[in-house]
CSV table of N, CA, C and O and ligand atoms in Angstrom, one decimal:
chain,number,residue,atom,x,y,z
T,12,MET,N,-104.4,-115.4,-65.6
T,12,MET,CA,-104.0,-115.0,-67.0
T,12,MET,C,-102.5,-115.2,-66.8
T,12,MET,O,-102.0,-114.6,-66.0
T,13,PRO,N,-102.4,-115.3,-68.1
T,13,PRO,CA,-101.0,-115.5,-68.6
T,13,PRO,C,-100.0,-113.9,-69.0
T,13,PRO,O,-100.9,-113.1,-69.0
T,14,VAL,N,-98.9,-113.6,-68.2
T,14,VAL,CA,-98.0,-112.4,-68.2
T,14,VAL,C,-97.2,-112.6,-69.0
T,14,VAL,O,-96.2,-112.4,-68.4
T,15,GLU,N,-97.2,-112.9,-69.9
T,15,GLU,CA,-96.5,-112.8,-71.0
T,15,GLU,C,-96.4,-111.7,-72.5
T,15,GLU,O,-97.4,-111.6,-72.6
T,16,PRO,N,-94.9,-111.6,-72.4
T,16,PRO,CA,-95.1,-110.2,-73.9
T,16,PRO,C,-95.5,-111.3,-74.9
T,16,PRO,O,-95.4,-112.8,-74.6
T,17,LEU,N,-96.5,-110.5,-75.5
T,17,LEU,CA,-97.4,-110.4,-76.9
T,17,LEU,C,-95.9,-110.6,-78.2
T,17,LEU,O,-95.7,-109.6,-78.3
T,18,SER,N,-96.2,-111.4,-78.9
T,18,SER,CA,-95.4,-111.3,-80.4
T,18,SER,C,-95.9,-110.1,-80.9
T,18,SER,O,-97.3,-109.7,-80.7
T,19,GLN,N,-95.5,-109.3,-81.9
T,19,GLN,CA,-95.4,-108.5,-83.0
T,19,GLN,C,-97.1,-109.0,-83.6
T,19,GLN,O,-98.3,-108.2,-83.1
T,20,LYS,N,-97.5,-110.3,-84.1
T,20,LYS,CA,-98.5,-110.7,-85.0
T,20,LYS,C,-99.5,-110.5,-84.1
T,20,LYS,O,-100.8,-110.3,-83.7
T,21,GLU,N,-99.5,-111.5,-82.7
T,21,GLU,CA,-100.0,-111.1,-81.6
T,21,GLU,C,-101.1,-110.0,-80.6
T,21,GLU,O,-102.0,-109.6,-80.9
T,22,ILE,N,-100.2,-109.2,-81.0
T,22,ILE,CA,-100.3,-107.7,-80.9
T,22,ILE,C,-101.0,-106.8,-81.8
T,22,ILE,O,-102.1,-106.5,-81.7
T,23,GLU,N,-100.9,-107.4,-83.1
T,23,GLU,CA,-101.7,-106.3,-84.4
T,23,GLU,C,-102.4,-107.6,-84.4
T,23,GLU,O,-104.3,-106.6,-84.7
T,24,ASP,N,-102.9,-108.5,-84.3
T,24,ASP,CA,-104.4,-109.3,-84.4
T,24,ASP,C,-105.6,-109.2,-83.1
T,24,ASP,O,-106.5,-108.8,-83.9
T,25,ARG,N,-104.6,-108.8,-82.1
T,25,ARG,CA,-105.4,-108.4,-81.6
T,25,ARG,C,-105.6,-106.6,-81.3
T,25,ARG,O,-107.1,-106.2,-81.1
T,26,LEU,N,-105.0,-106.0,-81.9
T,26,LEU,CA,-105.8,-104.2,-82.8
T,26,LEU,C,-106.7,-104.2,-83.6
T,26,LEU,O,-107.5,-103.5,-83.3
T,27,ALA,N,-106.7,-105.5,-84.4
T,27,ALA,CA,-107.2,-105.3,-85.0
T,27,ALA,C,-109.4,-105.2,-85.0
T,27,ALA,O,-109.9,-104.9,-85.5
T,28,GLU,N,-109.0,-106.2,-83.7
T,28,GLU,CA,-110.4,-106.4,-82.9
T,28,GLU,C,-110.7,-105.2,-81.9
T,28,GLU,O,-111.7,-104.8,-81.6
T,29,LEU,N,-109.9,-104.1,-82.1
T,29,LEU,CA,-110.0,-102.9,-81.4
T,29,LEU,C,-109.7,-101.6,-82.2
T,29,LEU,O,-108.8,-100.9,-82.0
T,30,PRO,N,-111.2,-100.8,-82.9
T,30,PRO,CA,-111.2,-100.0,-83.7
T,30,PRO,C,-110.6,-98.8,-82.7
T,30,PRO,O,-111.0,-98.5,-81.9
T,31,GLY,N,-109.4,-98.0,-83.4
T,31,GLY,CA,-109.3,-96.7,-82.3
T,31,GLY,C,-108.2,-96.9,-81.6
T,31,GLY,O,-107.5,-96.1,-81.3
T,32,TRP,N,-107.7,-98.4,-81.2
T,32,TRP,CA,-106.3,-98.5,-80.6
T,32,TRP,C,-105.5,-98.6,-81.4
T,32,TRP,O,-105.4,-98.9,-82.4
T,33,SER,N,-103.8,-99.0,-81.0
T,33,SER,CA,-103.0,-98.7,-82.1
T,33,SER,C,-101.2,-98.6,-80.9
T,33,SER,O,-101.9,-98.3,-80.0
T,34,LEU,N,-100.6,-99.0,-81.6
T,34,LEU,CA,-99.2,-99.4,-80.6
T,34,LEU,C,-98.3,-98.2,-80.9
T,34,LEU,O,-98.6,-97.5,-81.5
T,35,ASP,N,-98.6,-98.0,-79.6
T,35,ASP,CA,-97.1,-96.4,-79.9
T,35,ASP,C,-95.9,-96.8,-79.0
T,35,ASP,O,-95.4,-97.1,-77.3
T,36,GLY,N,-95.1,-97.1,-79.7
T,36,GLY,CA,-93.7,-97.2,-78.9
T,36,GLY,C,-94.0,-99.2,-78.0
T,36,GLY,O,-94.7,-99.9,-79.1
T,37,ASP,N,-93.7,-99.1,-77.0
T,37,ASP,CA,-93.7,-100.4,-76.5
T,37,ASP,C,-95.7,-100.4,-76.2
T,37,ASP,O,-95.2,-101.1,-74.6
T,38,ARG,N,-96.1,-99.5,-76.4
T,38,ARG,CA,-97.3,-99.8,-75.8
T,38,ARG,C,-98.9,-99.5,-76.7
T,38,ARG,O,-99.2,-98.8,-77.5
T,39,ILE,N,-99.7,-100.1,-76.3
T,39,ILE,CA,-100.9,-100.0,-76.7
T,39,ILE,C,-101.3,-98.7,-76.3
T,39,ILE,O,-101.6,-98.1,-75.1
T,40,ALA,N,-102.4,-97.5,-77.2
T,40,ALA,CA,-103.0,-96.5,-76.8
T,40,ALA,C,-103.9,-95.9,-77.6
T,40,ALA,O,-104.3,-96.4,-78.5
T,41,ARG,N,-104.7,-94.9,-77.0
T,41,ARG,CA,-106.7,-94.7,-77.5
T,41,ARG,C,-106.5,-93.3,-76.9
T,41,ARG,O,-106.2,-93.2,-75.9
T,42,SER,N,-107.2,-92.7,-77.7
T,42,SER,CA,-107.7,-91.0,-77.0
T,42,SER,C,-109.2,-91.2,-77.2
T,42,SER,O,-109.2,-91.3,-78.3
T,43,TYR,N,-109.4,-90.6,-76.7
T,43,TYR,CA,-111.3,-90.6,-76.7
T,43,TYR,C,-111.7,-89.0,-76.1
T,43,TYR,O,-110.8,-88.3,-75.8
T,44,ARG,N,-112.6,-89.0,-77.2
T,44,ARG,CA,-112.8,-87.5,-77.2
T,44,ARG,C,-114.6,-87.7,-76.5
T,44,ARG,O,-115.4,-88.4,-76.9
T,45,LEU,N,-114.9,-86.5,-75.3
T,45,LEU,CA,-115.8,-86.4,-74.9
T,45,LEU,C,-116.9,-85.1,-74.9
T,45,LEU,O,-116.4,-84.5,-75.5
T,46,GLY,N,-118.0,-84.7,-74.3
T,46,GLY,CA,-118.8,-84.1,-74.4
T,46,GLY,C,-118.2,-82.7,-73.8
T,46,GLY,O,-118.7,-81.8,-73.9
T,47,SER,N,-117.2,-83.0,-72.7
T,47,SER,CA,-117.4,-81.7,-71.5
T,47,SER,C,-116.3,-82.5,-70.8
T,47,SER,O,-115.7,-83.6,-71.0
T,48,HIS,N,-115.7,-81.0,-70.2
T,48,HIS,CA,-114.8,-81.4,-69.2
T,48,HIS,C,-114.9,-82.5,-68.6
T,48,HIS,O,-114.2,-83.6,-67.9
T,49,PHE,N,-116.2,-82.4,-67.6
T,49,PHE,CA,-117.1,-82.7,-66.3
T,49,PHE,C,-117.0,-84.2,-66.9
T,49,PHE,O,-116.7,-85.4,-66.6
T,50,ALA,N,-117.4,-84.3,-68.2
T,50,ALA,CA,-117.9,-85.9,-68.9
T,50,ALA,C,-116.7,-86.4,-69.1
T,50,ALA,O,-116.5,-87.7,-68.7
T,51,ALA,N,-115.3,-85.8,-69.4
T,51,ALA,CA,-114.2,-86.6,-69.4
T,51,ALA,C,-113.3,-87.0,-67.9
T,51,ALA,O,-113.3,-87.7,-68.1
T,52,THR,N,-113.4,-85.9,-67.0
T,52,THR,CA,-113.3,-86.2,-65.8
T,52,THR,C,-114.1,-87.6,-65.1
T,52,THR,O,-113.2,-88.4,-64.7
T,53,ALA,N,-115.4,-87.6,-65.3
T,53,ALA,CA,-116.3,-88.7,-65.0
T,53,ALA,C,-115.8,-90.4,-65.3
T,53,ALA,O,-115.5,-90.9,-64.7
T,54,MET,N,-115.3,-89.8,-67.1
T,54,MET,CA,-114.8,-91.3,-67.2
T,54,MET,C,-113.2,-91.8,-66.5
T,54,MET,O,-112.9,-92.6,-66.4
T,55,VAL,N,-112.7,-90.8,-66.7
T,55,VAL,CA,-111.5,-91.0,-66.0
T,55,VAL,C,-112.1,-91.9,-64.6
T,55,VAL,O,-111.2,-92.8,-64.1
T,56,VAL,N,-112.7,-91.7,-63.6
T,56,VAL,CA,-112.6,-91.9,-62.6
T,56,VAL,C,-113.1,-93.5,-62.5
T,56,VAL,O,-112.7,-94.2,-61.7
T,57,HIS,N,-114.2,-93.8,-63.7
T,57,HIS,CA,-114.7,-94.8,-63.9
T,57,HIS,C,-113.4,-95.7,-64.1
T,57,HIS,O,-113.5,-97.0,-64.0
T,58,ILE,N,-112.7,-95.1,-64.8
T,58,ILE,CA,-111.7,-96.2,-65.6
T,58,ILE,C,-110.5,-96.3,-64.3
T,58,ILE,O,-110.7,-98.0,-64.2
T,59,ALA,N,-109.9,-95.5,-63.5
T,59,ALA,CA,-109.5,-95.8,-62.2
T,59,ALA,C,-110.3,-96.9,-61.6
T,59,ALA,O,-109.8,-98.0,-61.4
T,60,GLN,N,-111.8,-96.8,-61.4
T,60,GLN,CA,-112.2,-98.2,-60.8
T,60,GLN,C,-112.0,-99.4,-61.3
T,60,GLN,O,-111.5,-100.1,-60.7
T,61,THR,N,-112.0,-99.5,-62.8
T,61,THR,CA,-111.9,-100.5,-63.2
T,61,THR,C,-110.0,-100.7,-63.2
T,61,THR,O,-110.1,-102.1,-63.2
T,62,GLN,N,-109.5,-100.2,-63.0
T,62,GLN,CA,-107.9,-100.7,-62.6
T,62,GLN,C,-107.7,-101.2,-61.6
T,62,GLN,O,-107.1,-102.3,-61.5
T,63,GLU,N,-108.2,-101.1,-60.8
T,63,GLU,CA,-107.9,-101.1,-59.3
T,63,GLU,C,-108.5,-102.7,-59.4
T,63,GLU,O,-108.6,-103.6,-58.8
T,64,GLU,N,-110.3,-102.4,-59.9
T,64,GLU,CA,-110.3,-104.5,-60.1
T,64,GLU,C,-109.9,-104.8,-60.6
T,64,GLU,O,-109.6,-106.3,-60.5
T,65,LEU,N,-109.0,-104.5,-61.9
T,65,LEU,CA,-108.0,-105.9,-62.6
T,65,LEU,C,-106.7,-105.7,-61.8
T,65,LEU,O,-106.1,-106.2,-62.6
T,66,ASP,N,-106.2,-104.3,-61.5
T,66,ASP,CA,-104.9,-104.3,-60.9
T,66,ASP,C,-104.1,-104.9,-61.9
T,66,ASP,O,-102.9,-105.1,-61.8
T,67,HIS,N,-104.6,-103.5,-62.6
T,67,HIS,CA,-104.0,-103.3,-63.9
T,67,HIS,C,-104.2,-101.6,-64.8
T,67,HIS,O,-105.3,-101.6,-64.6
T,68,HIS,N,-103.0,-101.4,-64.8
T,68,HIS,CA,-102.9,-99.8,-64.2
T,68,HIS,C,-102.5,-99.1,-65.9
T,68,HIS,O,-100.9,-99.4,-66.6
T,69,SER,N,-103.0,-98.2,-66.7
T,69,SER,CA,-102.9,-97.4,-67.7
T,69,SER,C,-101.9,-96.3,-67.3
T,69,SER,O,-102.2,-95.9,-65.6
T,70,ASP,N,-101.0,-95.4,-68.3
T,70,ASP,CA,-101.2,-94.3,-67.8
T,70,ASP,C,-101.9,-93.3,-68.8
T,70,ASP,O,-102.5,-93.0,-69.6
T,71,LEU,N,-103.1,-92.3,-67.8
T,71,LEU,CA,-104.0,-91.6,-68.2
T,71,LEU,C,-103.7,-90.4,-68.5
T,71,LEU,O,-103.0,-89.6,-67.2
T,72,THR,N,-104.2,-89.5,-69.4
T,72,THR,CA,-104.0,-88.0,-69.2
T,72,THR,C,-105.3,-87.6,-69.7
T,72,THR,O,-106.3,-87.9,-70.6
T,73,LEU,N,-105.6,-86.8,-69.0
T,73,LEU,CA,-107.2,-86.0,-69.2
T,73,LEU,C,-106.9,-84.6,-69.9
T,73,LEU,O,-105.7,-83.7,-69.1
T,74,GLY,N,-107.7,-84.3,-71.0
T,74,GLY,CA,-107.4,-82.7,-71.3
T,74,GLY,C,-108.8,-82.0,-71.2
T,74,GLY,O,-109.6,-82.1,-70.1
T,75,TYR,N,-108.9,-81.5,-71.7
T,75,TYR,CA,-110.1,-81.0,-72.0
T,75,TYR,C,-111.4,-81.3,-72.0
T,75,TYR,O,-112.6,-81.1,-70.9
T,76,ASN,N,-111.3,-81.8,-73.1
T,76,ASN,CA,-112.4,-82.9,-73.3
T,76,ASN,C,-111.7,-84.1,-73.8
T,76,ASN,O,-112.5,-84.7,-74.6
T,77,THR,N,-110.9,-84.3,-73.5
T,77,THR,CA,-110.1,-85.9,-73.5
T,77,THR,C,-110.1,-87.3,-72.6
T,77,THR,O,-109.3,-85.9,-72.0
T,78,VAL,N,-109.5,-88.5,-73.4
T,78,VAL,CA,-109.0,-88.6,-72.1
T,78,VAL,C,-108.4,-89.9,-72.8
T,78,VAL,O,-108.7,-90.7,-73.6
T,79,SER,N,-106.7,-90.0,-72.7
T,79,SER,CA,-106.3,-90.8,-73.6
T,79,SER,C,-105.2,-91.4,-72.4
T,79,SER,O,-104.7,-91.3,-71.4
T,80,LEU,N,-105.0,-92.9,-72.9
T,80,LEU,CA,-104.7,-94.1,-71.8
T,80,LEU,C,-103.2,-94.2,-73.2
T,80,LEU,O,-103.5,-94.7,-73.8
T,81,THR,N,-102.6,-95.1,-71.9
T,81,THR,CA,-101.4,-96.0,-72.8
T,81,THR,C,-101.3,-97.1,-71.8
T,81,THR,O,-100.8,-97.0,-70.7
T,82,ILE,N,-100.8,-97.7,-72.4
T,82,ILE,CA,-101.0,-99.6,-71.8
T,82,ILE,C,-99.8,-100.3,-71.7
T,82,ILE,O,-99.5,-100.5,-73.0
T,83,HIS,N,-99.3,-100.7,-70.6
T,83,HIS,CA,-98.3,-101.9,-71.1
T,83,HIS,C,-98.0,-102.7,-69.5
T,83,HIS,O,-98.4,-102.1,-68.8
T,84,THR,N,-97.1,-103.6,-69.6
T,84,THR,CA,-97.0,-104.4,-68.6
T,84,THR,C,-95.8,-104.1,-67.6
T,84,THR,O,-94.5,-104.6,-68.2
T,85,HIS,N,-95.6,-103.4,-66.7
T,85,HIS,CA,-94.5,-102.9,-65.9
T,85,HIS,C,-94.1,-104.4,-65.5
T,85,HIS,O,-92.8,-104.4,-65.4
T,86,SER,N,-94.7,-105.6,-64.8
T,86,SER,CA,-93.8,-106.8,-64.5
T,86,SER,C,-92.8,-107.6,-65.6
T,86,SER,O,-91.8,-107.8,-65.1
T,87,VAL,N,-93.3,-107.3,-66.2
T,87,VAL,CA,-92.6,-107.7,-67.5
T,87,VAL,C,-91.7,-107.2,-68.5
T,87,VAL,O,-91.2,-106.9,-69.9
T,88,GLY,N,-91.7,-105.7,-67.5
T,88,GLY,CA,-90.4,-104.6,-68.5
T,88,GLY,C,-91.0,-103.7,-69.2
T,88,GLY,O,-90.1,-103.2,-69.9
T,89,GLY,N,-92.2,-103.3,-69.3
T,89,GLY,CA,-93.3,-102.2,-70.1
T,89,GLY,C,-93.4,-103.7,-71.1
T,89,GLY,O,-94.0,-102.3,-72.4
T,90,ALA,N,-93.1,-104.9,-71.8
T,90,ALA,CA,-93.7,-105.1,-73.2
T,90,ALA,C,-95.7,-105.0,-72.8
T,90,ALA,O,-95.7,-105.0,-72.0
T,91,VAL,N,-96.2,-105.5,-74.2
T,91,VAL,CA,-97.3,-105.6,-74.0
T,91,VAL,C,-97.8,-106.8,-73.7
T,91,VAL,O,-97.3,-107.9,-74.5
T,92,THR,N,-98.9,-107.4,-73.0
T,92,THR,CA,-99.1,-108.8,-72.7
T,92,THR,C,-101.0,-108.5,-73.0
T,92,THR,O,-101.9,-107.6,-72.8
T,93,GLU,N,-101.6,-109.9,-73.0
T,93,GLU,CA,-102.8,-110.0,-72.7
T,93,GLU,C,-103.6,-108.8,-71.4
T,93,GLU,O,-104.9,-108.6,-71.6
T,94,LYS,N,-102.8,-108.8,-70.3
T,94,LYS,CA,-103.6,-107.9,-69.4
T,94,LYS,C,-103.6,-106.5,-69.8
T,94,LYS,O,-104.8,-106.1,-69.5
T,95,ASP,N,-102.9,-106.5,-71.1
T,95,ASP,CA,-103.1,-104.4,-71.7
T,95,ASP,C,-104.1,-104.7,-72.2
T,95,ASP,O,-105.0,-104.0,-71.8
T,96,PHE,N,-104.6,-105.9,-72.8
T,96,PHE,CA,-105.5,-106.1,-74.0
T,96,PHE,C,-106.8,-106.1,-72.8
T,96,PHE,O,-108.1,-105.7,-73.2
T,97,GLU,N,-106.7,-107.0,-72.1
T,97,GLU,CA,-108.2,-106.7,-71.1
T,97,GLU,C,-108.7,-105.3,-70.4
T,97,GLU,O,-109.6,-105.4,-70.8
T,98,LEU,N,-107.6,-104.3,-70.0
T,98,LEU,CA,-107.8,-103.8,-69.4
T,98,LEU,C,-108.4,-102.9,-71.0
T,98,LEU,O,-109.6,-102.2,-70.6
T,99,ALA,N,-108.0,-103.1,-71.9
T,99,ALA,CA,-108.6,-102.0,-72.9
T,99,ALA,C,-109.9,-102.7,-73.1
T,99,ALA,O,-110.6,-101.4,-73.6
T,100,ARG,N,-110.0,-103.6,-73.5
T,100,ARG,CA,-111.3,-103.8,-73.5
T,100,ARG,C,-112.5,-103.7,-72.5
T,100,ARG,O,-113.9,-103.4,-73.1
T,101,ARG,N,-111.9,-103.8,-71.5
T,101,ARG,CA,-112.8,-103.2,-70.4
T,101,ARG,C,-113.1,-101.7,-70.4
T,101,ARG,O,-114.6,-101.1,-70.5
T,102,VAL,N,-111.9,-100.8,-70.6
T,102,VAL,CA,-112.6,-99.7,-71.1
T,102,VAL,C,-113.1,-99.1,-72.4
T,102,VAL,O,-114.1,-98.3,-72.5
T,103,GLU,N,-113.3,-99.9,-73.4
T,103,GLU,CA,-113.9,-100.0,-75.0
T,103,GLU,C,-115.6,-99.9,-74.4
T,103,GLU,O,-116.4,-99.4,-74.9
T,104,ALA,N,-115.6,-100.8,-73.6
T,104,ALA,CA,-117.1,-101.7,-73.2
T,104,ALA,C,-117.5,-100.1,-72.2
T,104,ALA,O,-118.9,-100.3,-72.3
T,105,LEU,N,-116.6,-99.3,-71.4
T,105,LEU,CA,-117.3,-98.3,-70.8
T,105,LEU,C,-117.9,-96.9,-71.1
T,105,LEU,O,-118.5,-96.1,-70.9
T,106,ALA,N,-117.0,-97.2,-72.1
T,106,ALA,CA,-116.9,-96.1,-73.2
T,106,ALA,C,-118.0,-95.2,-73.9
T,106,ALA,O,-118.5,-93.7,-73.1
T,107,PRO,N,-119.0,-95.9,-74.4
T,107,PRO,CA,-119.9,-95.4,-75.3
T,107,PRO,C,-121.6,-94.5,-74.1
T,107,PRO,O,-121.9,-93.9,-74.1
T,108,GLY,N,-120.8,-95.1,-72.7
T,108,GLY,CA,-121.9,-95.3,-71.7
T,108,GLY,C,-121.5,-93.1,-71.5
T,108,GLY,O,-122.2,-92.8,-70.6
T,109,HIS,N,-120.2,-92.7,-71.5
T,109,HIS,CA,-120.0,-91.7,-71.0
T,109,HIS,C,-120.0,-90.7,-72.4
T,109,HIS,O,-119.6,-89.8,-72.2
T,110,GLY,N,-120.7,-91.2,-73.3
T,110,GLY,CA,-120.6,-90.5,-74.9
T,110,GLY,C,-119.3,-90.4,-75.7
T,110,GLY,O,-118.9,-89.5,-75.9
T,111,ALA,N,-118.3,-91.6,-75.2
T,111,ALA,CA,-117.0,-91.2,-75.5
T,111,ALA,C,-117.1,-91.9,-77.1
T,111,ALA,O,-117.4,-92.8,-77.5
T,112,SER,N,-116.7,-91.5,-78.0
T,112,SER,CA,-116.0,-91.6,-79.1
T,112,SER,C,-114.4,-91.2,-79.3
T,112,SER,O,-113.6,-91.1,-78.7
Z,223,H2B,C1,-98.5,-104.9,-56.6
Z,223,H2B,C2,-99.4,-104.8,-58.0
Z,223,H2B,O1,-100.4,-105.7,-58.4
Z,223,H2B,C3,-98.9,-104.8,-58.9
Z,223,H2B,O2,-97.8,-103.1,-58.7
Z,223,H2B,C4,-99.9,-104.1,-60.3
Z,223,H2B,C5,-100.4,-102.8,-60.4
Z,223,H2B,N1,-100.8,-102.2,-61.4
Z,223,H2B,C6,-100.0,-102.6,-62.7
Z,223,H2B,N2,-100.0,-102.0,-64.3
Z,223,H2B,C7,-99.7,-102.4,-65.0
Z,223,H2B,N3,-100.0,-101.9,-66.2
Z,223,H2B,N4,-98.6,-103.2,-64.8
Z,223,H2B,C8,-98.0,-104.0,-63.6
Z,223,H2B,O3,-97.6,-104.9,-64.3
Z,223,H2B,C9,-99.3,-103.6,-62.6
Z,223,H2B,N5,-98.7,-103.8,-61.7
């Protein structure tokens, strides 16, 4: 997968396909609400497993019943790349199973 910084338009086009995700500075970001603290914690573990599988990692914040992520690509100086969107899509795919919204 190419690890090149995406243009503003490429980012906007990809965000349009990912409801709930937005550009936060130089990162893409999303917050999920869960039914309990335990459910939020379980989702964090699942995301961590996915990140290890992709070898691509977000900054994750666990709240009382929320999970918040920001993602950018360290190896290109913190720009947004396709690898960030690959991770975002994988998180979107696993979220419903946790009852996340
Ligand atoms: C050595 C390891 O493959 C690299 O450090 C990986 C780990 N996870 C990563 N995560 C993110 N977001 N960006 C990277 O450039 C990155 N690089």
